[in-house]
PDB file of C-alpha atoms and ligand atoms in Angstrom:
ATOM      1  CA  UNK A  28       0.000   0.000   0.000  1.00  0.00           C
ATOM      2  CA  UNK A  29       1.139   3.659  -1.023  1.00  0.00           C
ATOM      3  CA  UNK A  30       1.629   5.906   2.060  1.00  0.00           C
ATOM      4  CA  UNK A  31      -0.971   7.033   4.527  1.00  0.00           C
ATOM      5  CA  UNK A  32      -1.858  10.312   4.760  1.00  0.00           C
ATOM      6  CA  UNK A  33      -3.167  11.933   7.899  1.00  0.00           C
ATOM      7  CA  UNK A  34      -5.913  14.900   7.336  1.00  0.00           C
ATOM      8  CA  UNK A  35      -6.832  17.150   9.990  1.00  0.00           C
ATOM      9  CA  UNK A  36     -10.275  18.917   9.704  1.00  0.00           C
ATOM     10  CA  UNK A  37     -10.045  21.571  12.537  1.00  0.00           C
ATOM     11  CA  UNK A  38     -11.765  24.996  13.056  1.00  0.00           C
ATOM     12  CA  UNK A  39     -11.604  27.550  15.993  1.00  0.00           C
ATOM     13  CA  UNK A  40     -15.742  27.596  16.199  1.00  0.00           C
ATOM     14  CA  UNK A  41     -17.841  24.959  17.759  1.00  0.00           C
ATOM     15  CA  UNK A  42     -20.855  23.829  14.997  1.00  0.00           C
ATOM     16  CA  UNK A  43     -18.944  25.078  12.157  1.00  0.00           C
ATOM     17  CA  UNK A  44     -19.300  21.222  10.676  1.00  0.00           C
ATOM     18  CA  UNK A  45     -16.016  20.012  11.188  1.00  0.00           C
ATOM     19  CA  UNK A  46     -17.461  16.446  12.456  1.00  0.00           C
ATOM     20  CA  UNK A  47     -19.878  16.695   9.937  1.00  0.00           C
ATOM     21  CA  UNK A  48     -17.033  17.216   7.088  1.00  0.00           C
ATOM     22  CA  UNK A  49     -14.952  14.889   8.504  1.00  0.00           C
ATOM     23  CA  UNK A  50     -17.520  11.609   8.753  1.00  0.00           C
ATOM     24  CA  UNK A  51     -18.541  12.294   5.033  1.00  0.00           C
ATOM     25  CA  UNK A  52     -15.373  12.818   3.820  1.00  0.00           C
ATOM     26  CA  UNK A  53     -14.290   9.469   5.090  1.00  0.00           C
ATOM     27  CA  UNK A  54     -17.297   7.375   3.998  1.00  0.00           C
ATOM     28  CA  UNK A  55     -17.154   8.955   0.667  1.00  0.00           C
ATOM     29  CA  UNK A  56     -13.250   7.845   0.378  1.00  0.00           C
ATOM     30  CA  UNK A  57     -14.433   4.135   1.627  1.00  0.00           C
ATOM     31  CA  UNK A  58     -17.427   3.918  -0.048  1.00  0.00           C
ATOM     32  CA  UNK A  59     -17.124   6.072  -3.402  1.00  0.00           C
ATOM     33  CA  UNK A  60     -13.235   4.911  -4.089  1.00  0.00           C
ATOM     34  CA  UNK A  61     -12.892   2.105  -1.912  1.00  0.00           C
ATOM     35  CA  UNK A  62     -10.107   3.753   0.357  1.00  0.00           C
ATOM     36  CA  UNK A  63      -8.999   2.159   3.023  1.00  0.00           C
ATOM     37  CA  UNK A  64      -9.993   5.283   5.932  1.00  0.00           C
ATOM     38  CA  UNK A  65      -9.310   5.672   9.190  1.00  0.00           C
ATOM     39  CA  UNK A  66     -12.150   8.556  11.153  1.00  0.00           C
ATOM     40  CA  UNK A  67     -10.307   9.483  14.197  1.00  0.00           C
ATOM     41  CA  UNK A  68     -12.443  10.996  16.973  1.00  0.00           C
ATOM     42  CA  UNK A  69      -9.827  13.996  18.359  1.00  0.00           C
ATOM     43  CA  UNK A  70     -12.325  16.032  19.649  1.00  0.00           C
ATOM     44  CA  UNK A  71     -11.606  14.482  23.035  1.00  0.00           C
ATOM     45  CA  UNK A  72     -13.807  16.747  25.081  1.00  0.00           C
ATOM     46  CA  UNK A  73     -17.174  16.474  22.993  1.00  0.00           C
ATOM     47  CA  UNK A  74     -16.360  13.573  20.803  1.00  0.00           C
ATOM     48  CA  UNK A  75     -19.180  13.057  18.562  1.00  0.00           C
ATOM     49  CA  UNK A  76     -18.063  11.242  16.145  1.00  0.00           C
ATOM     50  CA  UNK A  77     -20.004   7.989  16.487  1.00  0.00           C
ATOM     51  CA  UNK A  78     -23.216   9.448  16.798  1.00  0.00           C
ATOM     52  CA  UNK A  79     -22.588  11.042  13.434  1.00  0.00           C
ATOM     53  CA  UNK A  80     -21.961   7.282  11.926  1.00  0.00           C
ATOM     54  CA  UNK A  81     -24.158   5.110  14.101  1.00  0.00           C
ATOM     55  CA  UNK A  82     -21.551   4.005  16.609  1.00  0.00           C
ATOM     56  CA  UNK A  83     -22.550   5.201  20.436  1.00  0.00           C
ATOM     57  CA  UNK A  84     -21.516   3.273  22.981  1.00  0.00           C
ATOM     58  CA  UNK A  85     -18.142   1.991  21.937  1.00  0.00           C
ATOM     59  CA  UNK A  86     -16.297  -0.306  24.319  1.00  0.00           C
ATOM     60  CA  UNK A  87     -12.719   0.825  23.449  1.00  0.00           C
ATOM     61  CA  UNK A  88     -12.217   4.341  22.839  1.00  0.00           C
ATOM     62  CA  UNK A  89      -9.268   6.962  21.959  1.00  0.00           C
ATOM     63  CA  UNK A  90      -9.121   7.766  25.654  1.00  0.00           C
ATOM     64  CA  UNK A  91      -8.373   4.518  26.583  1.00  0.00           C
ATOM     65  CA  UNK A  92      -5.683   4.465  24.123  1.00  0.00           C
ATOM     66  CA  UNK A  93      -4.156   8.086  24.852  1.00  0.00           C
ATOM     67  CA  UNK A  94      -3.977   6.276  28.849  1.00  0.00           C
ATOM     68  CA  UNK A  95      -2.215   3.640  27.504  1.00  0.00           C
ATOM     69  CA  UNK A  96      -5.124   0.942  28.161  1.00  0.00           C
ATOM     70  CA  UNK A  97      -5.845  -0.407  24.965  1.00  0.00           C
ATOM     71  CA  UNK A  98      -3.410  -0.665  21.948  1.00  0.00           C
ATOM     72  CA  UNK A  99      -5.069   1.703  19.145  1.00  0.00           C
ATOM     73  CA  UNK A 100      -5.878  -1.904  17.239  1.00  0.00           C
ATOM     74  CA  UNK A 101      -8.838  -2.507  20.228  1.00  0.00           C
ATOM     75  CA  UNK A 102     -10.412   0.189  19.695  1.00  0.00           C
ATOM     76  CA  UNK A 103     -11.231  -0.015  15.800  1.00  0.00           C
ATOM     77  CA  UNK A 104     -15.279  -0.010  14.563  1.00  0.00           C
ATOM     78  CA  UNK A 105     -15.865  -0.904  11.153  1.00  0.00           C
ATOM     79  CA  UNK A 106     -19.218   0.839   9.811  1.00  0.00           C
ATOM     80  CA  UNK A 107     -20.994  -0.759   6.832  1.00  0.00           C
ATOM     81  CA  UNK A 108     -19.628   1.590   4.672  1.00  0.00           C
ATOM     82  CA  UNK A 109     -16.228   0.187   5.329  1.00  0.00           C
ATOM     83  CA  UNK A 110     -15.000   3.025   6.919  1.00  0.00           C
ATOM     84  CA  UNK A 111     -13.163   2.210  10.302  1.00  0.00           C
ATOM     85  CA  UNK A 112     -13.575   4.499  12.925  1.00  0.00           C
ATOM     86  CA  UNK A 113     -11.699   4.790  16.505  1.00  0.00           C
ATOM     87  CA  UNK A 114     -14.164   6.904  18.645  1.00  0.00           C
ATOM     88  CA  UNK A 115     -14.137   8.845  21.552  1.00  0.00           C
ATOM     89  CA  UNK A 116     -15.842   7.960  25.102  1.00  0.00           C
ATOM     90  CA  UNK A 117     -19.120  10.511  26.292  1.00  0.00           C
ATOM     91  CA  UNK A 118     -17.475   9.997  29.598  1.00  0.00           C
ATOM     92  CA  UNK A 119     -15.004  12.302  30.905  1.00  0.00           C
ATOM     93  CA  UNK A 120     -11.418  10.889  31.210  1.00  0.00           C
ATOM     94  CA  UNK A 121      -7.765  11.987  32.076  1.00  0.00           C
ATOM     95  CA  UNK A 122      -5.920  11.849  28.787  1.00  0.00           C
ATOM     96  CA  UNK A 123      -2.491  13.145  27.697  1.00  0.00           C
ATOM     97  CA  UNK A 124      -4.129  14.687  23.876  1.00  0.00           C
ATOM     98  CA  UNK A 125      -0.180  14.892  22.615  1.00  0.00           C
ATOM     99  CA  UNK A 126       0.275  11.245  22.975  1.00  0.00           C
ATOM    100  CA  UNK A 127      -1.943  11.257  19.832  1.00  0.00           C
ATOM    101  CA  UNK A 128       0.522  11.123  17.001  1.00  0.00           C
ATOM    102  CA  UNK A 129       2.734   8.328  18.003  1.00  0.00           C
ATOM    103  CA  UNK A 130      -0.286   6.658  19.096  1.00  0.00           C
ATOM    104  CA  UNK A 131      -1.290   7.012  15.390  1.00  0.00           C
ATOM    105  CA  UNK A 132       1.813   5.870  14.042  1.00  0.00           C
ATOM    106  CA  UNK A 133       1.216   2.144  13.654  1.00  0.00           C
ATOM    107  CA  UNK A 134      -2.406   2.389  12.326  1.00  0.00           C
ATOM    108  CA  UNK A 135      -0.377   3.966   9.014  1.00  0.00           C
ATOM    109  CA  UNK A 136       0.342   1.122   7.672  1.00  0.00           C
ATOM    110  CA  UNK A 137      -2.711  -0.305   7.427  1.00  0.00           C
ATOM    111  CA  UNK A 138      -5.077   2.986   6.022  1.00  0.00           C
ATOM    112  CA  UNK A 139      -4.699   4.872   3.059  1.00  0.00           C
ATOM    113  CA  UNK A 140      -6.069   8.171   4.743  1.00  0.00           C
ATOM    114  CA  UNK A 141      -6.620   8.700   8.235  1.00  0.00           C
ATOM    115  CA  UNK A 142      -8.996  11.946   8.671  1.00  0.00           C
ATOM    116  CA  UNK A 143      -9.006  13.839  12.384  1.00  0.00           C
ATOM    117  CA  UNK A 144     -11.609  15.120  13.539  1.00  0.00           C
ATOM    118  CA  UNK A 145     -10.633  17.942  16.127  1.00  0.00           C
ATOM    119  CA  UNK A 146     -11.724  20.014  18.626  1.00  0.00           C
ATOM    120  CA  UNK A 147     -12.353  23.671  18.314  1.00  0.00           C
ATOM    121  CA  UNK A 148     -10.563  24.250  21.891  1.00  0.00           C
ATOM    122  CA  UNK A 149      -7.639  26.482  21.890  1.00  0.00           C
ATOM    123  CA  UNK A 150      -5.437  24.253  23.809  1.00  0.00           C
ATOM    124  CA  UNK A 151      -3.571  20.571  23.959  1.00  0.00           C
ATOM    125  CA  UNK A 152      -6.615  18.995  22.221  1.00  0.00           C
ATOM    126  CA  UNK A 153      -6.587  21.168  18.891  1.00  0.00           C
ATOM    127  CA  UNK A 154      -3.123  20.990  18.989  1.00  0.00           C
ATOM    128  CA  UNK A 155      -2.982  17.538  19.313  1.00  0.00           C
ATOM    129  CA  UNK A 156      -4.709  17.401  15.620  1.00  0.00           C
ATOM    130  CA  UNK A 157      -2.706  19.834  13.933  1.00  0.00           C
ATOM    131  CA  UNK A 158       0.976  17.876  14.963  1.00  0.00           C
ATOM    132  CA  UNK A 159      -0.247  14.619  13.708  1.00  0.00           C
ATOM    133  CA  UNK A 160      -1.853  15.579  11.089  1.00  0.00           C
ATOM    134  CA  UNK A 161       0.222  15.705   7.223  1.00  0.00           C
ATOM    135  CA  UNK A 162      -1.950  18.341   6.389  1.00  0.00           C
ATOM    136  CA  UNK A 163      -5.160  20.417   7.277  1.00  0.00           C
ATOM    137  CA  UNK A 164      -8.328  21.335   5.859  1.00  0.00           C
ATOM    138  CA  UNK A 165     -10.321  24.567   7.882  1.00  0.00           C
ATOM    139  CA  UNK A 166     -13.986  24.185   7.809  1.00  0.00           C
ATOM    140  CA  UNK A 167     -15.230  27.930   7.521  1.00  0.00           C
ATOM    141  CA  UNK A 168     -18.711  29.500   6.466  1.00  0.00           C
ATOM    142  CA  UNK A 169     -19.891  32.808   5.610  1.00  0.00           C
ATOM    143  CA  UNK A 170     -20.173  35.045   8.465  1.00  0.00           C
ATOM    144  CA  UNK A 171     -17.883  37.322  10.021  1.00  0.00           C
ATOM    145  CA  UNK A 172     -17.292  35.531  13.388  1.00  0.00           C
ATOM    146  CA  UNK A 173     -16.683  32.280  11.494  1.00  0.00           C
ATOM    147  CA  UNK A 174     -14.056  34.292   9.134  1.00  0.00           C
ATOM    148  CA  UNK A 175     -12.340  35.972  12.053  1.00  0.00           C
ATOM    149  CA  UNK A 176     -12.004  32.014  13.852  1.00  0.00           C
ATOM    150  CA  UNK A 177     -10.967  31.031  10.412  1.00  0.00           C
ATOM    151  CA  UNK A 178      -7.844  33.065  10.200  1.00  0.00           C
ATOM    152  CA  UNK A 179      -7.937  32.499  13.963  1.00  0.00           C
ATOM    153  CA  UNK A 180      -6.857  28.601  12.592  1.00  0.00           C
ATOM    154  CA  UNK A 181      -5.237  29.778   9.688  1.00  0.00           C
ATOM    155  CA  UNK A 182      -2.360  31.589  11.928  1.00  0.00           C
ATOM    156  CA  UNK A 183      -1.963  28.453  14.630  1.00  0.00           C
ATOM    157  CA  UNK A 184      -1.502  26.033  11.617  1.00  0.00           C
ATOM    158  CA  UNK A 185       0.911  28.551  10.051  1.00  0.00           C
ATOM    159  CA  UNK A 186       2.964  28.554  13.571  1.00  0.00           C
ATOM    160  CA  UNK A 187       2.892  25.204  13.379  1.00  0.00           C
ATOM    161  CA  UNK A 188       4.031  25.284   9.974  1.00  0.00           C
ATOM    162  CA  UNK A 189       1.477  22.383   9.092  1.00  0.00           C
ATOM    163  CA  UNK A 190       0.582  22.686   5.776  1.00  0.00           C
ATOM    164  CA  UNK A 191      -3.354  23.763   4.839  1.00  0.00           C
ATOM    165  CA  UNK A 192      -4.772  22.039   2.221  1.00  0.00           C
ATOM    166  CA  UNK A 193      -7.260  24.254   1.838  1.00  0.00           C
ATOM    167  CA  UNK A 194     -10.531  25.791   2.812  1.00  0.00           C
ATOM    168  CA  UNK A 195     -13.874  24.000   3.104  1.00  0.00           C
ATOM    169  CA  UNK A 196     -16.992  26.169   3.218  1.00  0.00           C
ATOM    170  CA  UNK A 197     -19.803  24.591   4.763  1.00  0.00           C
ATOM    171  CA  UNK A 198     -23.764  25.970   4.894  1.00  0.00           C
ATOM    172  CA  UNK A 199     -23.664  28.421   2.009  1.00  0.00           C
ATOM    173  CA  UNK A 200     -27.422  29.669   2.224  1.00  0.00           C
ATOM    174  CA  UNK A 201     -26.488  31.819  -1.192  1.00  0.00           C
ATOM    175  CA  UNK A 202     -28.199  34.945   0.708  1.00  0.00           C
ATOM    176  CA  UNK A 203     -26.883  38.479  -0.172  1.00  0.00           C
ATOM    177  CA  UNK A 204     -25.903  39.281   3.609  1.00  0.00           C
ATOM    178  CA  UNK A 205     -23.601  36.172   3.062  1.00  0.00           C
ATOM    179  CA  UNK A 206     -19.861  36.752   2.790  1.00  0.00           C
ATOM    180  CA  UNK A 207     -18.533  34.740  -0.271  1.00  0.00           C
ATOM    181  CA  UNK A 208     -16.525  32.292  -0.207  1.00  0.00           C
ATOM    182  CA  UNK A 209     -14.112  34.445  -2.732  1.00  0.00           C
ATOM    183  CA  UNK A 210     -13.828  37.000   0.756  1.00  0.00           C
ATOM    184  CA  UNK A 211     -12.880  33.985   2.760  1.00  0.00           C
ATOM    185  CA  UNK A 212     -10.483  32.813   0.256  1.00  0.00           C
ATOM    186  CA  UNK A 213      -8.911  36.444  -0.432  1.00  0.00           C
ATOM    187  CA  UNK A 214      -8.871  37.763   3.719  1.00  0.00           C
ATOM    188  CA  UNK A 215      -7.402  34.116   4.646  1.00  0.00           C
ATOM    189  CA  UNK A 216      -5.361  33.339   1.379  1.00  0.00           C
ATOM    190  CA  UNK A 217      -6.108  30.216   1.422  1.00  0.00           C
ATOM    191  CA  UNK A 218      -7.953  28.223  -1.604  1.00  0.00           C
ATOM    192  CA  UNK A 219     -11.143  27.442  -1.265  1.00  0.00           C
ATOM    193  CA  UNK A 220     -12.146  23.105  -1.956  1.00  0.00           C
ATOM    194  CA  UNK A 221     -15.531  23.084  -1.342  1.00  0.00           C
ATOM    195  CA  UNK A 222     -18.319  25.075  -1.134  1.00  0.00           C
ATOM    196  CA  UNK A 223     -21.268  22.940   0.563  1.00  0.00           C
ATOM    197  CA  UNK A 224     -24.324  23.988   0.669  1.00  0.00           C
ATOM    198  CA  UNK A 225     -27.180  24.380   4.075  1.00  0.00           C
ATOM    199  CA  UNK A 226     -29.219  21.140   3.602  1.00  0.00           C
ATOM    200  CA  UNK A 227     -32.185  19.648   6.380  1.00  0.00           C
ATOM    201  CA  UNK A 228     -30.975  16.796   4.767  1.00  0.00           C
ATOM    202  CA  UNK A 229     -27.946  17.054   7.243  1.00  0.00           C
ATOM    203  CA  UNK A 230     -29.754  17.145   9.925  1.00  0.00           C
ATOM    204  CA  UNK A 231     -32.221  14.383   8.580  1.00  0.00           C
ATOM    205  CA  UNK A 232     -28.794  11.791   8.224  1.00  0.00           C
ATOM    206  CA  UNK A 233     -27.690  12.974  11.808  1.00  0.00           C
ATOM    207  CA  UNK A 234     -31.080  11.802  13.294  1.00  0.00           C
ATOM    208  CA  UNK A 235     -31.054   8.733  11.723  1.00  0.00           C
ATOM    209  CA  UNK A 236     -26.812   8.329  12.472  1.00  0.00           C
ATOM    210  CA  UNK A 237     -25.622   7.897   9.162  1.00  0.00           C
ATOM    211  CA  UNK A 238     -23.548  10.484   7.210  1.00  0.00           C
ATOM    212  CA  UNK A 239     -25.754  11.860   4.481  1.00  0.00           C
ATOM    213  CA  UNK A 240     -23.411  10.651   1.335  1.00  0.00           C
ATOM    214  CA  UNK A 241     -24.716   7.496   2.469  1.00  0.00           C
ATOM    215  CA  UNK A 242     -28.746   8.383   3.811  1.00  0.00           C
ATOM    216  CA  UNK A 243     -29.121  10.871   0.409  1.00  0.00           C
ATOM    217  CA  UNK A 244     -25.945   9.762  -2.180  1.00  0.00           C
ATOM    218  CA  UNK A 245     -27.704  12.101  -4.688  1.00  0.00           C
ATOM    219  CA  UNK A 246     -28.172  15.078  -2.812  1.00  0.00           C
ATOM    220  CA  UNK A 247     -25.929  18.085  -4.257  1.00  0.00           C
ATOM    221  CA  UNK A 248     -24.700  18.457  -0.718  1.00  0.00           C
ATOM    222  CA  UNK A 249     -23.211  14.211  -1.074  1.00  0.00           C
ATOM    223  CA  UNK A 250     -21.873  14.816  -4.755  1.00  0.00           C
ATOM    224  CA  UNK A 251     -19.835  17.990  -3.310  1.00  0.00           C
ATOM    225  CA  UNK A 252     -18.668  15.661  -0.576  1.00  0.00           C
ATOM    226  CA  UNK A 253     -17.631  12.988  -3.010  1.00  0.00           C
ATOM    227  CA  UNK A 254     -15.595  15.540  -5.224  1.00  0.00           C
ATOM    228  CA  UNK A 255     -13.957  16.849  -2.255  1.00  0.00           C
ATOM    229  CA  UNK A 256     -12.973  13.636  -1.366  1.00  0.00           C
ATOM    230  CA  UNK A 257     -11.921  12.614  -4.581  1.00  0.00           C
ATOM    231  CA  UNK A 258      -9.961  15.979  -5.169  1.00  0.00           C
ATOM    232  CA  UNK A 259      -7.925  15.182  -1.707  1.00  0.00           C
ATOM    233  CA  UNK A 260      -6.411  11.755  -3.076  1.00  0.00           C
ATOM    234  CA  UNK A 261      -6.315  12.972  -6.490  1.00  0.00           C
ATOM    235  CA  UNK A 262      -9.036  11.494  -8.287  1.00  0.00           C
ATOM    236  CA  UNK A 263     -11.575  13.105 -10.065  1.00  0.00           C
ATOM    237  CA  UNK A 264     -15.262  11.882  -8.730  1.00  0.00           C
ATOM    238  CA  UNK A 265     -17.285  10.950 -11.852  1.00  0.00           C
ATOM    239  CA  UNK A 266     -21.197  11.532 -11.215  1.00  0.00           C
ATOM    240  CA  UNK A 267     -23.051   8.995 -12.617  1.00  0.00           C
ATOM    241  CA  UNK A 268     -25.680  11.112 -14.936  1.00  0.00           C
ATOM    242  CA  UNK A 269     -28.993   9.467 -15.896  1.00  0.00           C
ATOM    243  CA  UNK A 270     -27.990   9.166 -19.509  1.00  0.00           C
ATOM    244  CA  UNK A 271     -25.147   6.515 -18.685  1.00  0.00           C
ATOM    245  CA  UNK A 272     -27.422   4.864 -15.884  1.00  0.00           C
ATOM    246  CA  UNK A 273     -30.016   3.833 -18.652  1.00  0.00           C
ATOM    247  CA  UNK A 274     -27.548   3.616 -21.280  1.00  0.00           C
ATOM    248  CA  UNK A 275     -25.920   0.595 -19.264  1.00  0.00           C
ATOM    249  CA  UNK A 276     -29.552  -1.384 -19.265  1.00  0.00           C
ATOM    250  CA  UNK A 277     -30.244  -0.440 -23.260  1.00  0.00           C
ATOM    251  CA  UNK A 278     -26.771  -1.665 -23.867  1.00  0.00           C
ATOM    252  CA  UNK A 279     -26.297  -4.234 -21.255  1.00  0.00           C
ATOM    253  CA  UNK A 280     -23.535  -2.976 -20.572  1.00  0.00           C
ATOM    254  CA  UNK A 281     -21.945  -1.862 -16.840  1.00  0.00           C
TER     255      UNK A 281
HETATM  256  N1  ADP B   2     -24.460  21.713   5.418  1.00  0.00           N
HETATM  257  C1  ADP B   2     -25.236  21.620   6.508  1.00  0.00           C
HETATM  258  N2  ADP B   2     -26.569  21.865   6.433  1.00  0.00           N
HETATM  259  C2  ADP B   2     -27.348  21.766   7.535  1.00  0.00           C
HETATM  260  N3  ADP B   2     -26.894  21.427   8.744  1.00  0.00           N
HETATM  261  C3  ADP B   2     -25.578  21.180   8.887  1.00  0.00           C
HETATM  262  C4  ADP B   2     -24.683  21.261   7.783  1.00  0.00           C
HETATM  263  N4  ADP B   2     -23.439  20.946   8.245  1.00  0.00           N
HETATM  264  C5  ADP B   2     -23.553  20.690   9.553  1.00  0.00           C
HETATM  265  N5  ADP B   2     -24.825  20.831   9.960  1.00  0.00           N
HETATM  266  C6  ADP B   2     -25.360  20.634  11.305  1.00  0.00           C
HETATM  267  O1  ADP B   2     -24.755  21.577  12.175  1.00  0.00           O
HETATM  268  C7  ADP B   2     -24.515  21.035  13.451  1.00  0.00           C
HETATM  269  C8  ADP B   2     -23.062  21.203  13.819  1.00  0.00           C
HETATM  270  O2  ADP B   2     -22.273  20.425  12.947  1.00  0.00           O
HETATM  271  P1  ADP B   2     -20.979  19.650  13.491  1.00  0.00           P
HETATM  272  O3  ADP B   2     -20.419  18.893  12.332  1.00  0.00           O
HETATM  273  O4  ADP B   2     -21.312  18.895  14.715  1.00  0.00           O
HETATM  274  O5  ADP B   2     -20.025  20.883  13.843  1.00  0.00           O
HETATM  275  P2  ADP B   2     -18.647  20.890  14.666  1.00  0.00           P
HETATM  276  O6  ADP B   2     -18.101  19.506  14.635  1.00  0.00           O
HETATM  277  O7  ADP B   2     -17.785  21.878  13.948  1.00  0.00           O
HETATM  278  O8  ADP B   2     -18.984  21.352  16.047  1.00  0.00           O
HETATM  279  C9  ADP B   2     -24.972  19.572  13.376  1.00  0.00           C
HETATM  280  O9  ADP B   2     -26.266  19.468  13.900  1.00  0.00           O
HETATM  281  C10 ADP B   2     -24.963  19.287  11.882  1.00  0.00           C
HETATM  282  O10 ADP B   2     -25.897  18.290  11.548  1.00  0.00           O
HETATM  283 MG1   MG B   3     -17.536  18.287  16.223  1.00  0.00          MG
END
């Protein structure tokens, strides 16, 4: 297998979507180009992860391996999608959050991509993301507090000097009192990847645990997701238009 890269989805701004972003990122990467993807809960305080992909009451969690009880293999969930996921526990535990990259280190030779999710937290946790992570994506959307946390994120990775990949905008409602995502892009300087738009659908997938690639593949909101994915591993996500759906039965071809 090629070599694994670590993503780490991080913004400075609770509800922004970076759990969101980061669950349907990594079942569109196992289930759209059959990736082998690693979802790491590293939002240690509020980890939320499994609720987003119908996991809640692990046994084995990220805590338990950040204490050292558990080797990070014990603590792996695969979902149907074939996404494997190493969540966090809803209780509260003493963990050492910087322990997190060499605890990391041995999964990499089994996944293609491992995707973080972080915490918005100014301190060990957030941190903890952006020094194991290759590089970063910043989930932003188009308001002025969510810009000003954005370059907020933009500066710590910078310090860091962990690359950005780039920006992903989440909840467009393509209002006029919106900023664009062009602003975002220009007062950052940072490329923009994505631009996904407000959807109940979200919400509809969260109710029902299952990241909405999956619950609504067709929704715009799931083909963005798929291209983004796609576009981070280097592939180009081809959408499957009705023309070649019923061209395969006239022809009987796949
Ligand atoms: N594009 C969207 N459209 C509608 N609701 C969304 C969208 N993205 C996220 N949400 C909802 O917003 C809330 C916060 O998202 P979440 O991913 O948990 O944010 P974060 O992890 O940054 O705190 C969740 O209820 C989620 O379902
Ligand atoms: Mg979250």
């Amino acid at each position: 297998m090629g070599k694994c890269i670590t993503i780490g989805v991080i913004s400075v701004k609770g509800g922004v979507g970076k759990t969101t972003v980061s669950s349907n990122i990594s079942s569109a990467l196992a289930s759209e180009f059959g990736k082998k993807v690693l979802l790491v809960d590293a939002n240690f305080s509020t980890p939320h992860c499994g609720m987003h992909v119908g996991l809640v009451t692990p046994q084995a969690t990220i805590h338990d391996v950040l204490r050292g009880d558990v080797s990070p293999f014990q603590a792996l969930y695969e979902h149907d999608s074939g996404l494997h996921v190493l969540p966090g526990s809803l209780l509260p535990k003493n963990i050492s959050p910087l322990k997190l990259k060499s605890k990391l280190e041995p999964l990499k030779d089994y996944y293609d991509v491992i995707i973080l999710d972080s915490s918005p937290s100014l301190n060990d946790e957030m941190l903890a993301t952006i020094m194991s992570s290759d590089e970063l994506l910043v989930v932003s959307s188009l308001d002025f507090p969510t810009l000003s946390a954005t370059l907020h994120a933009v500066k710590i990775a910078k310090q860091r000097k962990v690359p950005i990949r780039g920006l992903v905008i989440n909840r467009a409602r393509y209002k006029d009192f919106e900023l664009s995502a062009e602003d975002i892009s220009n007062a950052s300087g940072i490329p923009v990847l994505s631009v996904l738009p407000e959807d109940v659908k979200v919400l509809e997938a969260l109710a029902s645990s299952t990241p909405v690639t999956l619950y609504a593949p067709n929704r715009d909101i799931s083909i963005a997701y798929k291209k983004l994915a796609g576009s981070l591993i280097g592939v180009e996500y081809q959408e499957q238009g009705m023309l070649s759906k019923f061209g395969s039965w006239f022809t009987g071809r796949k």
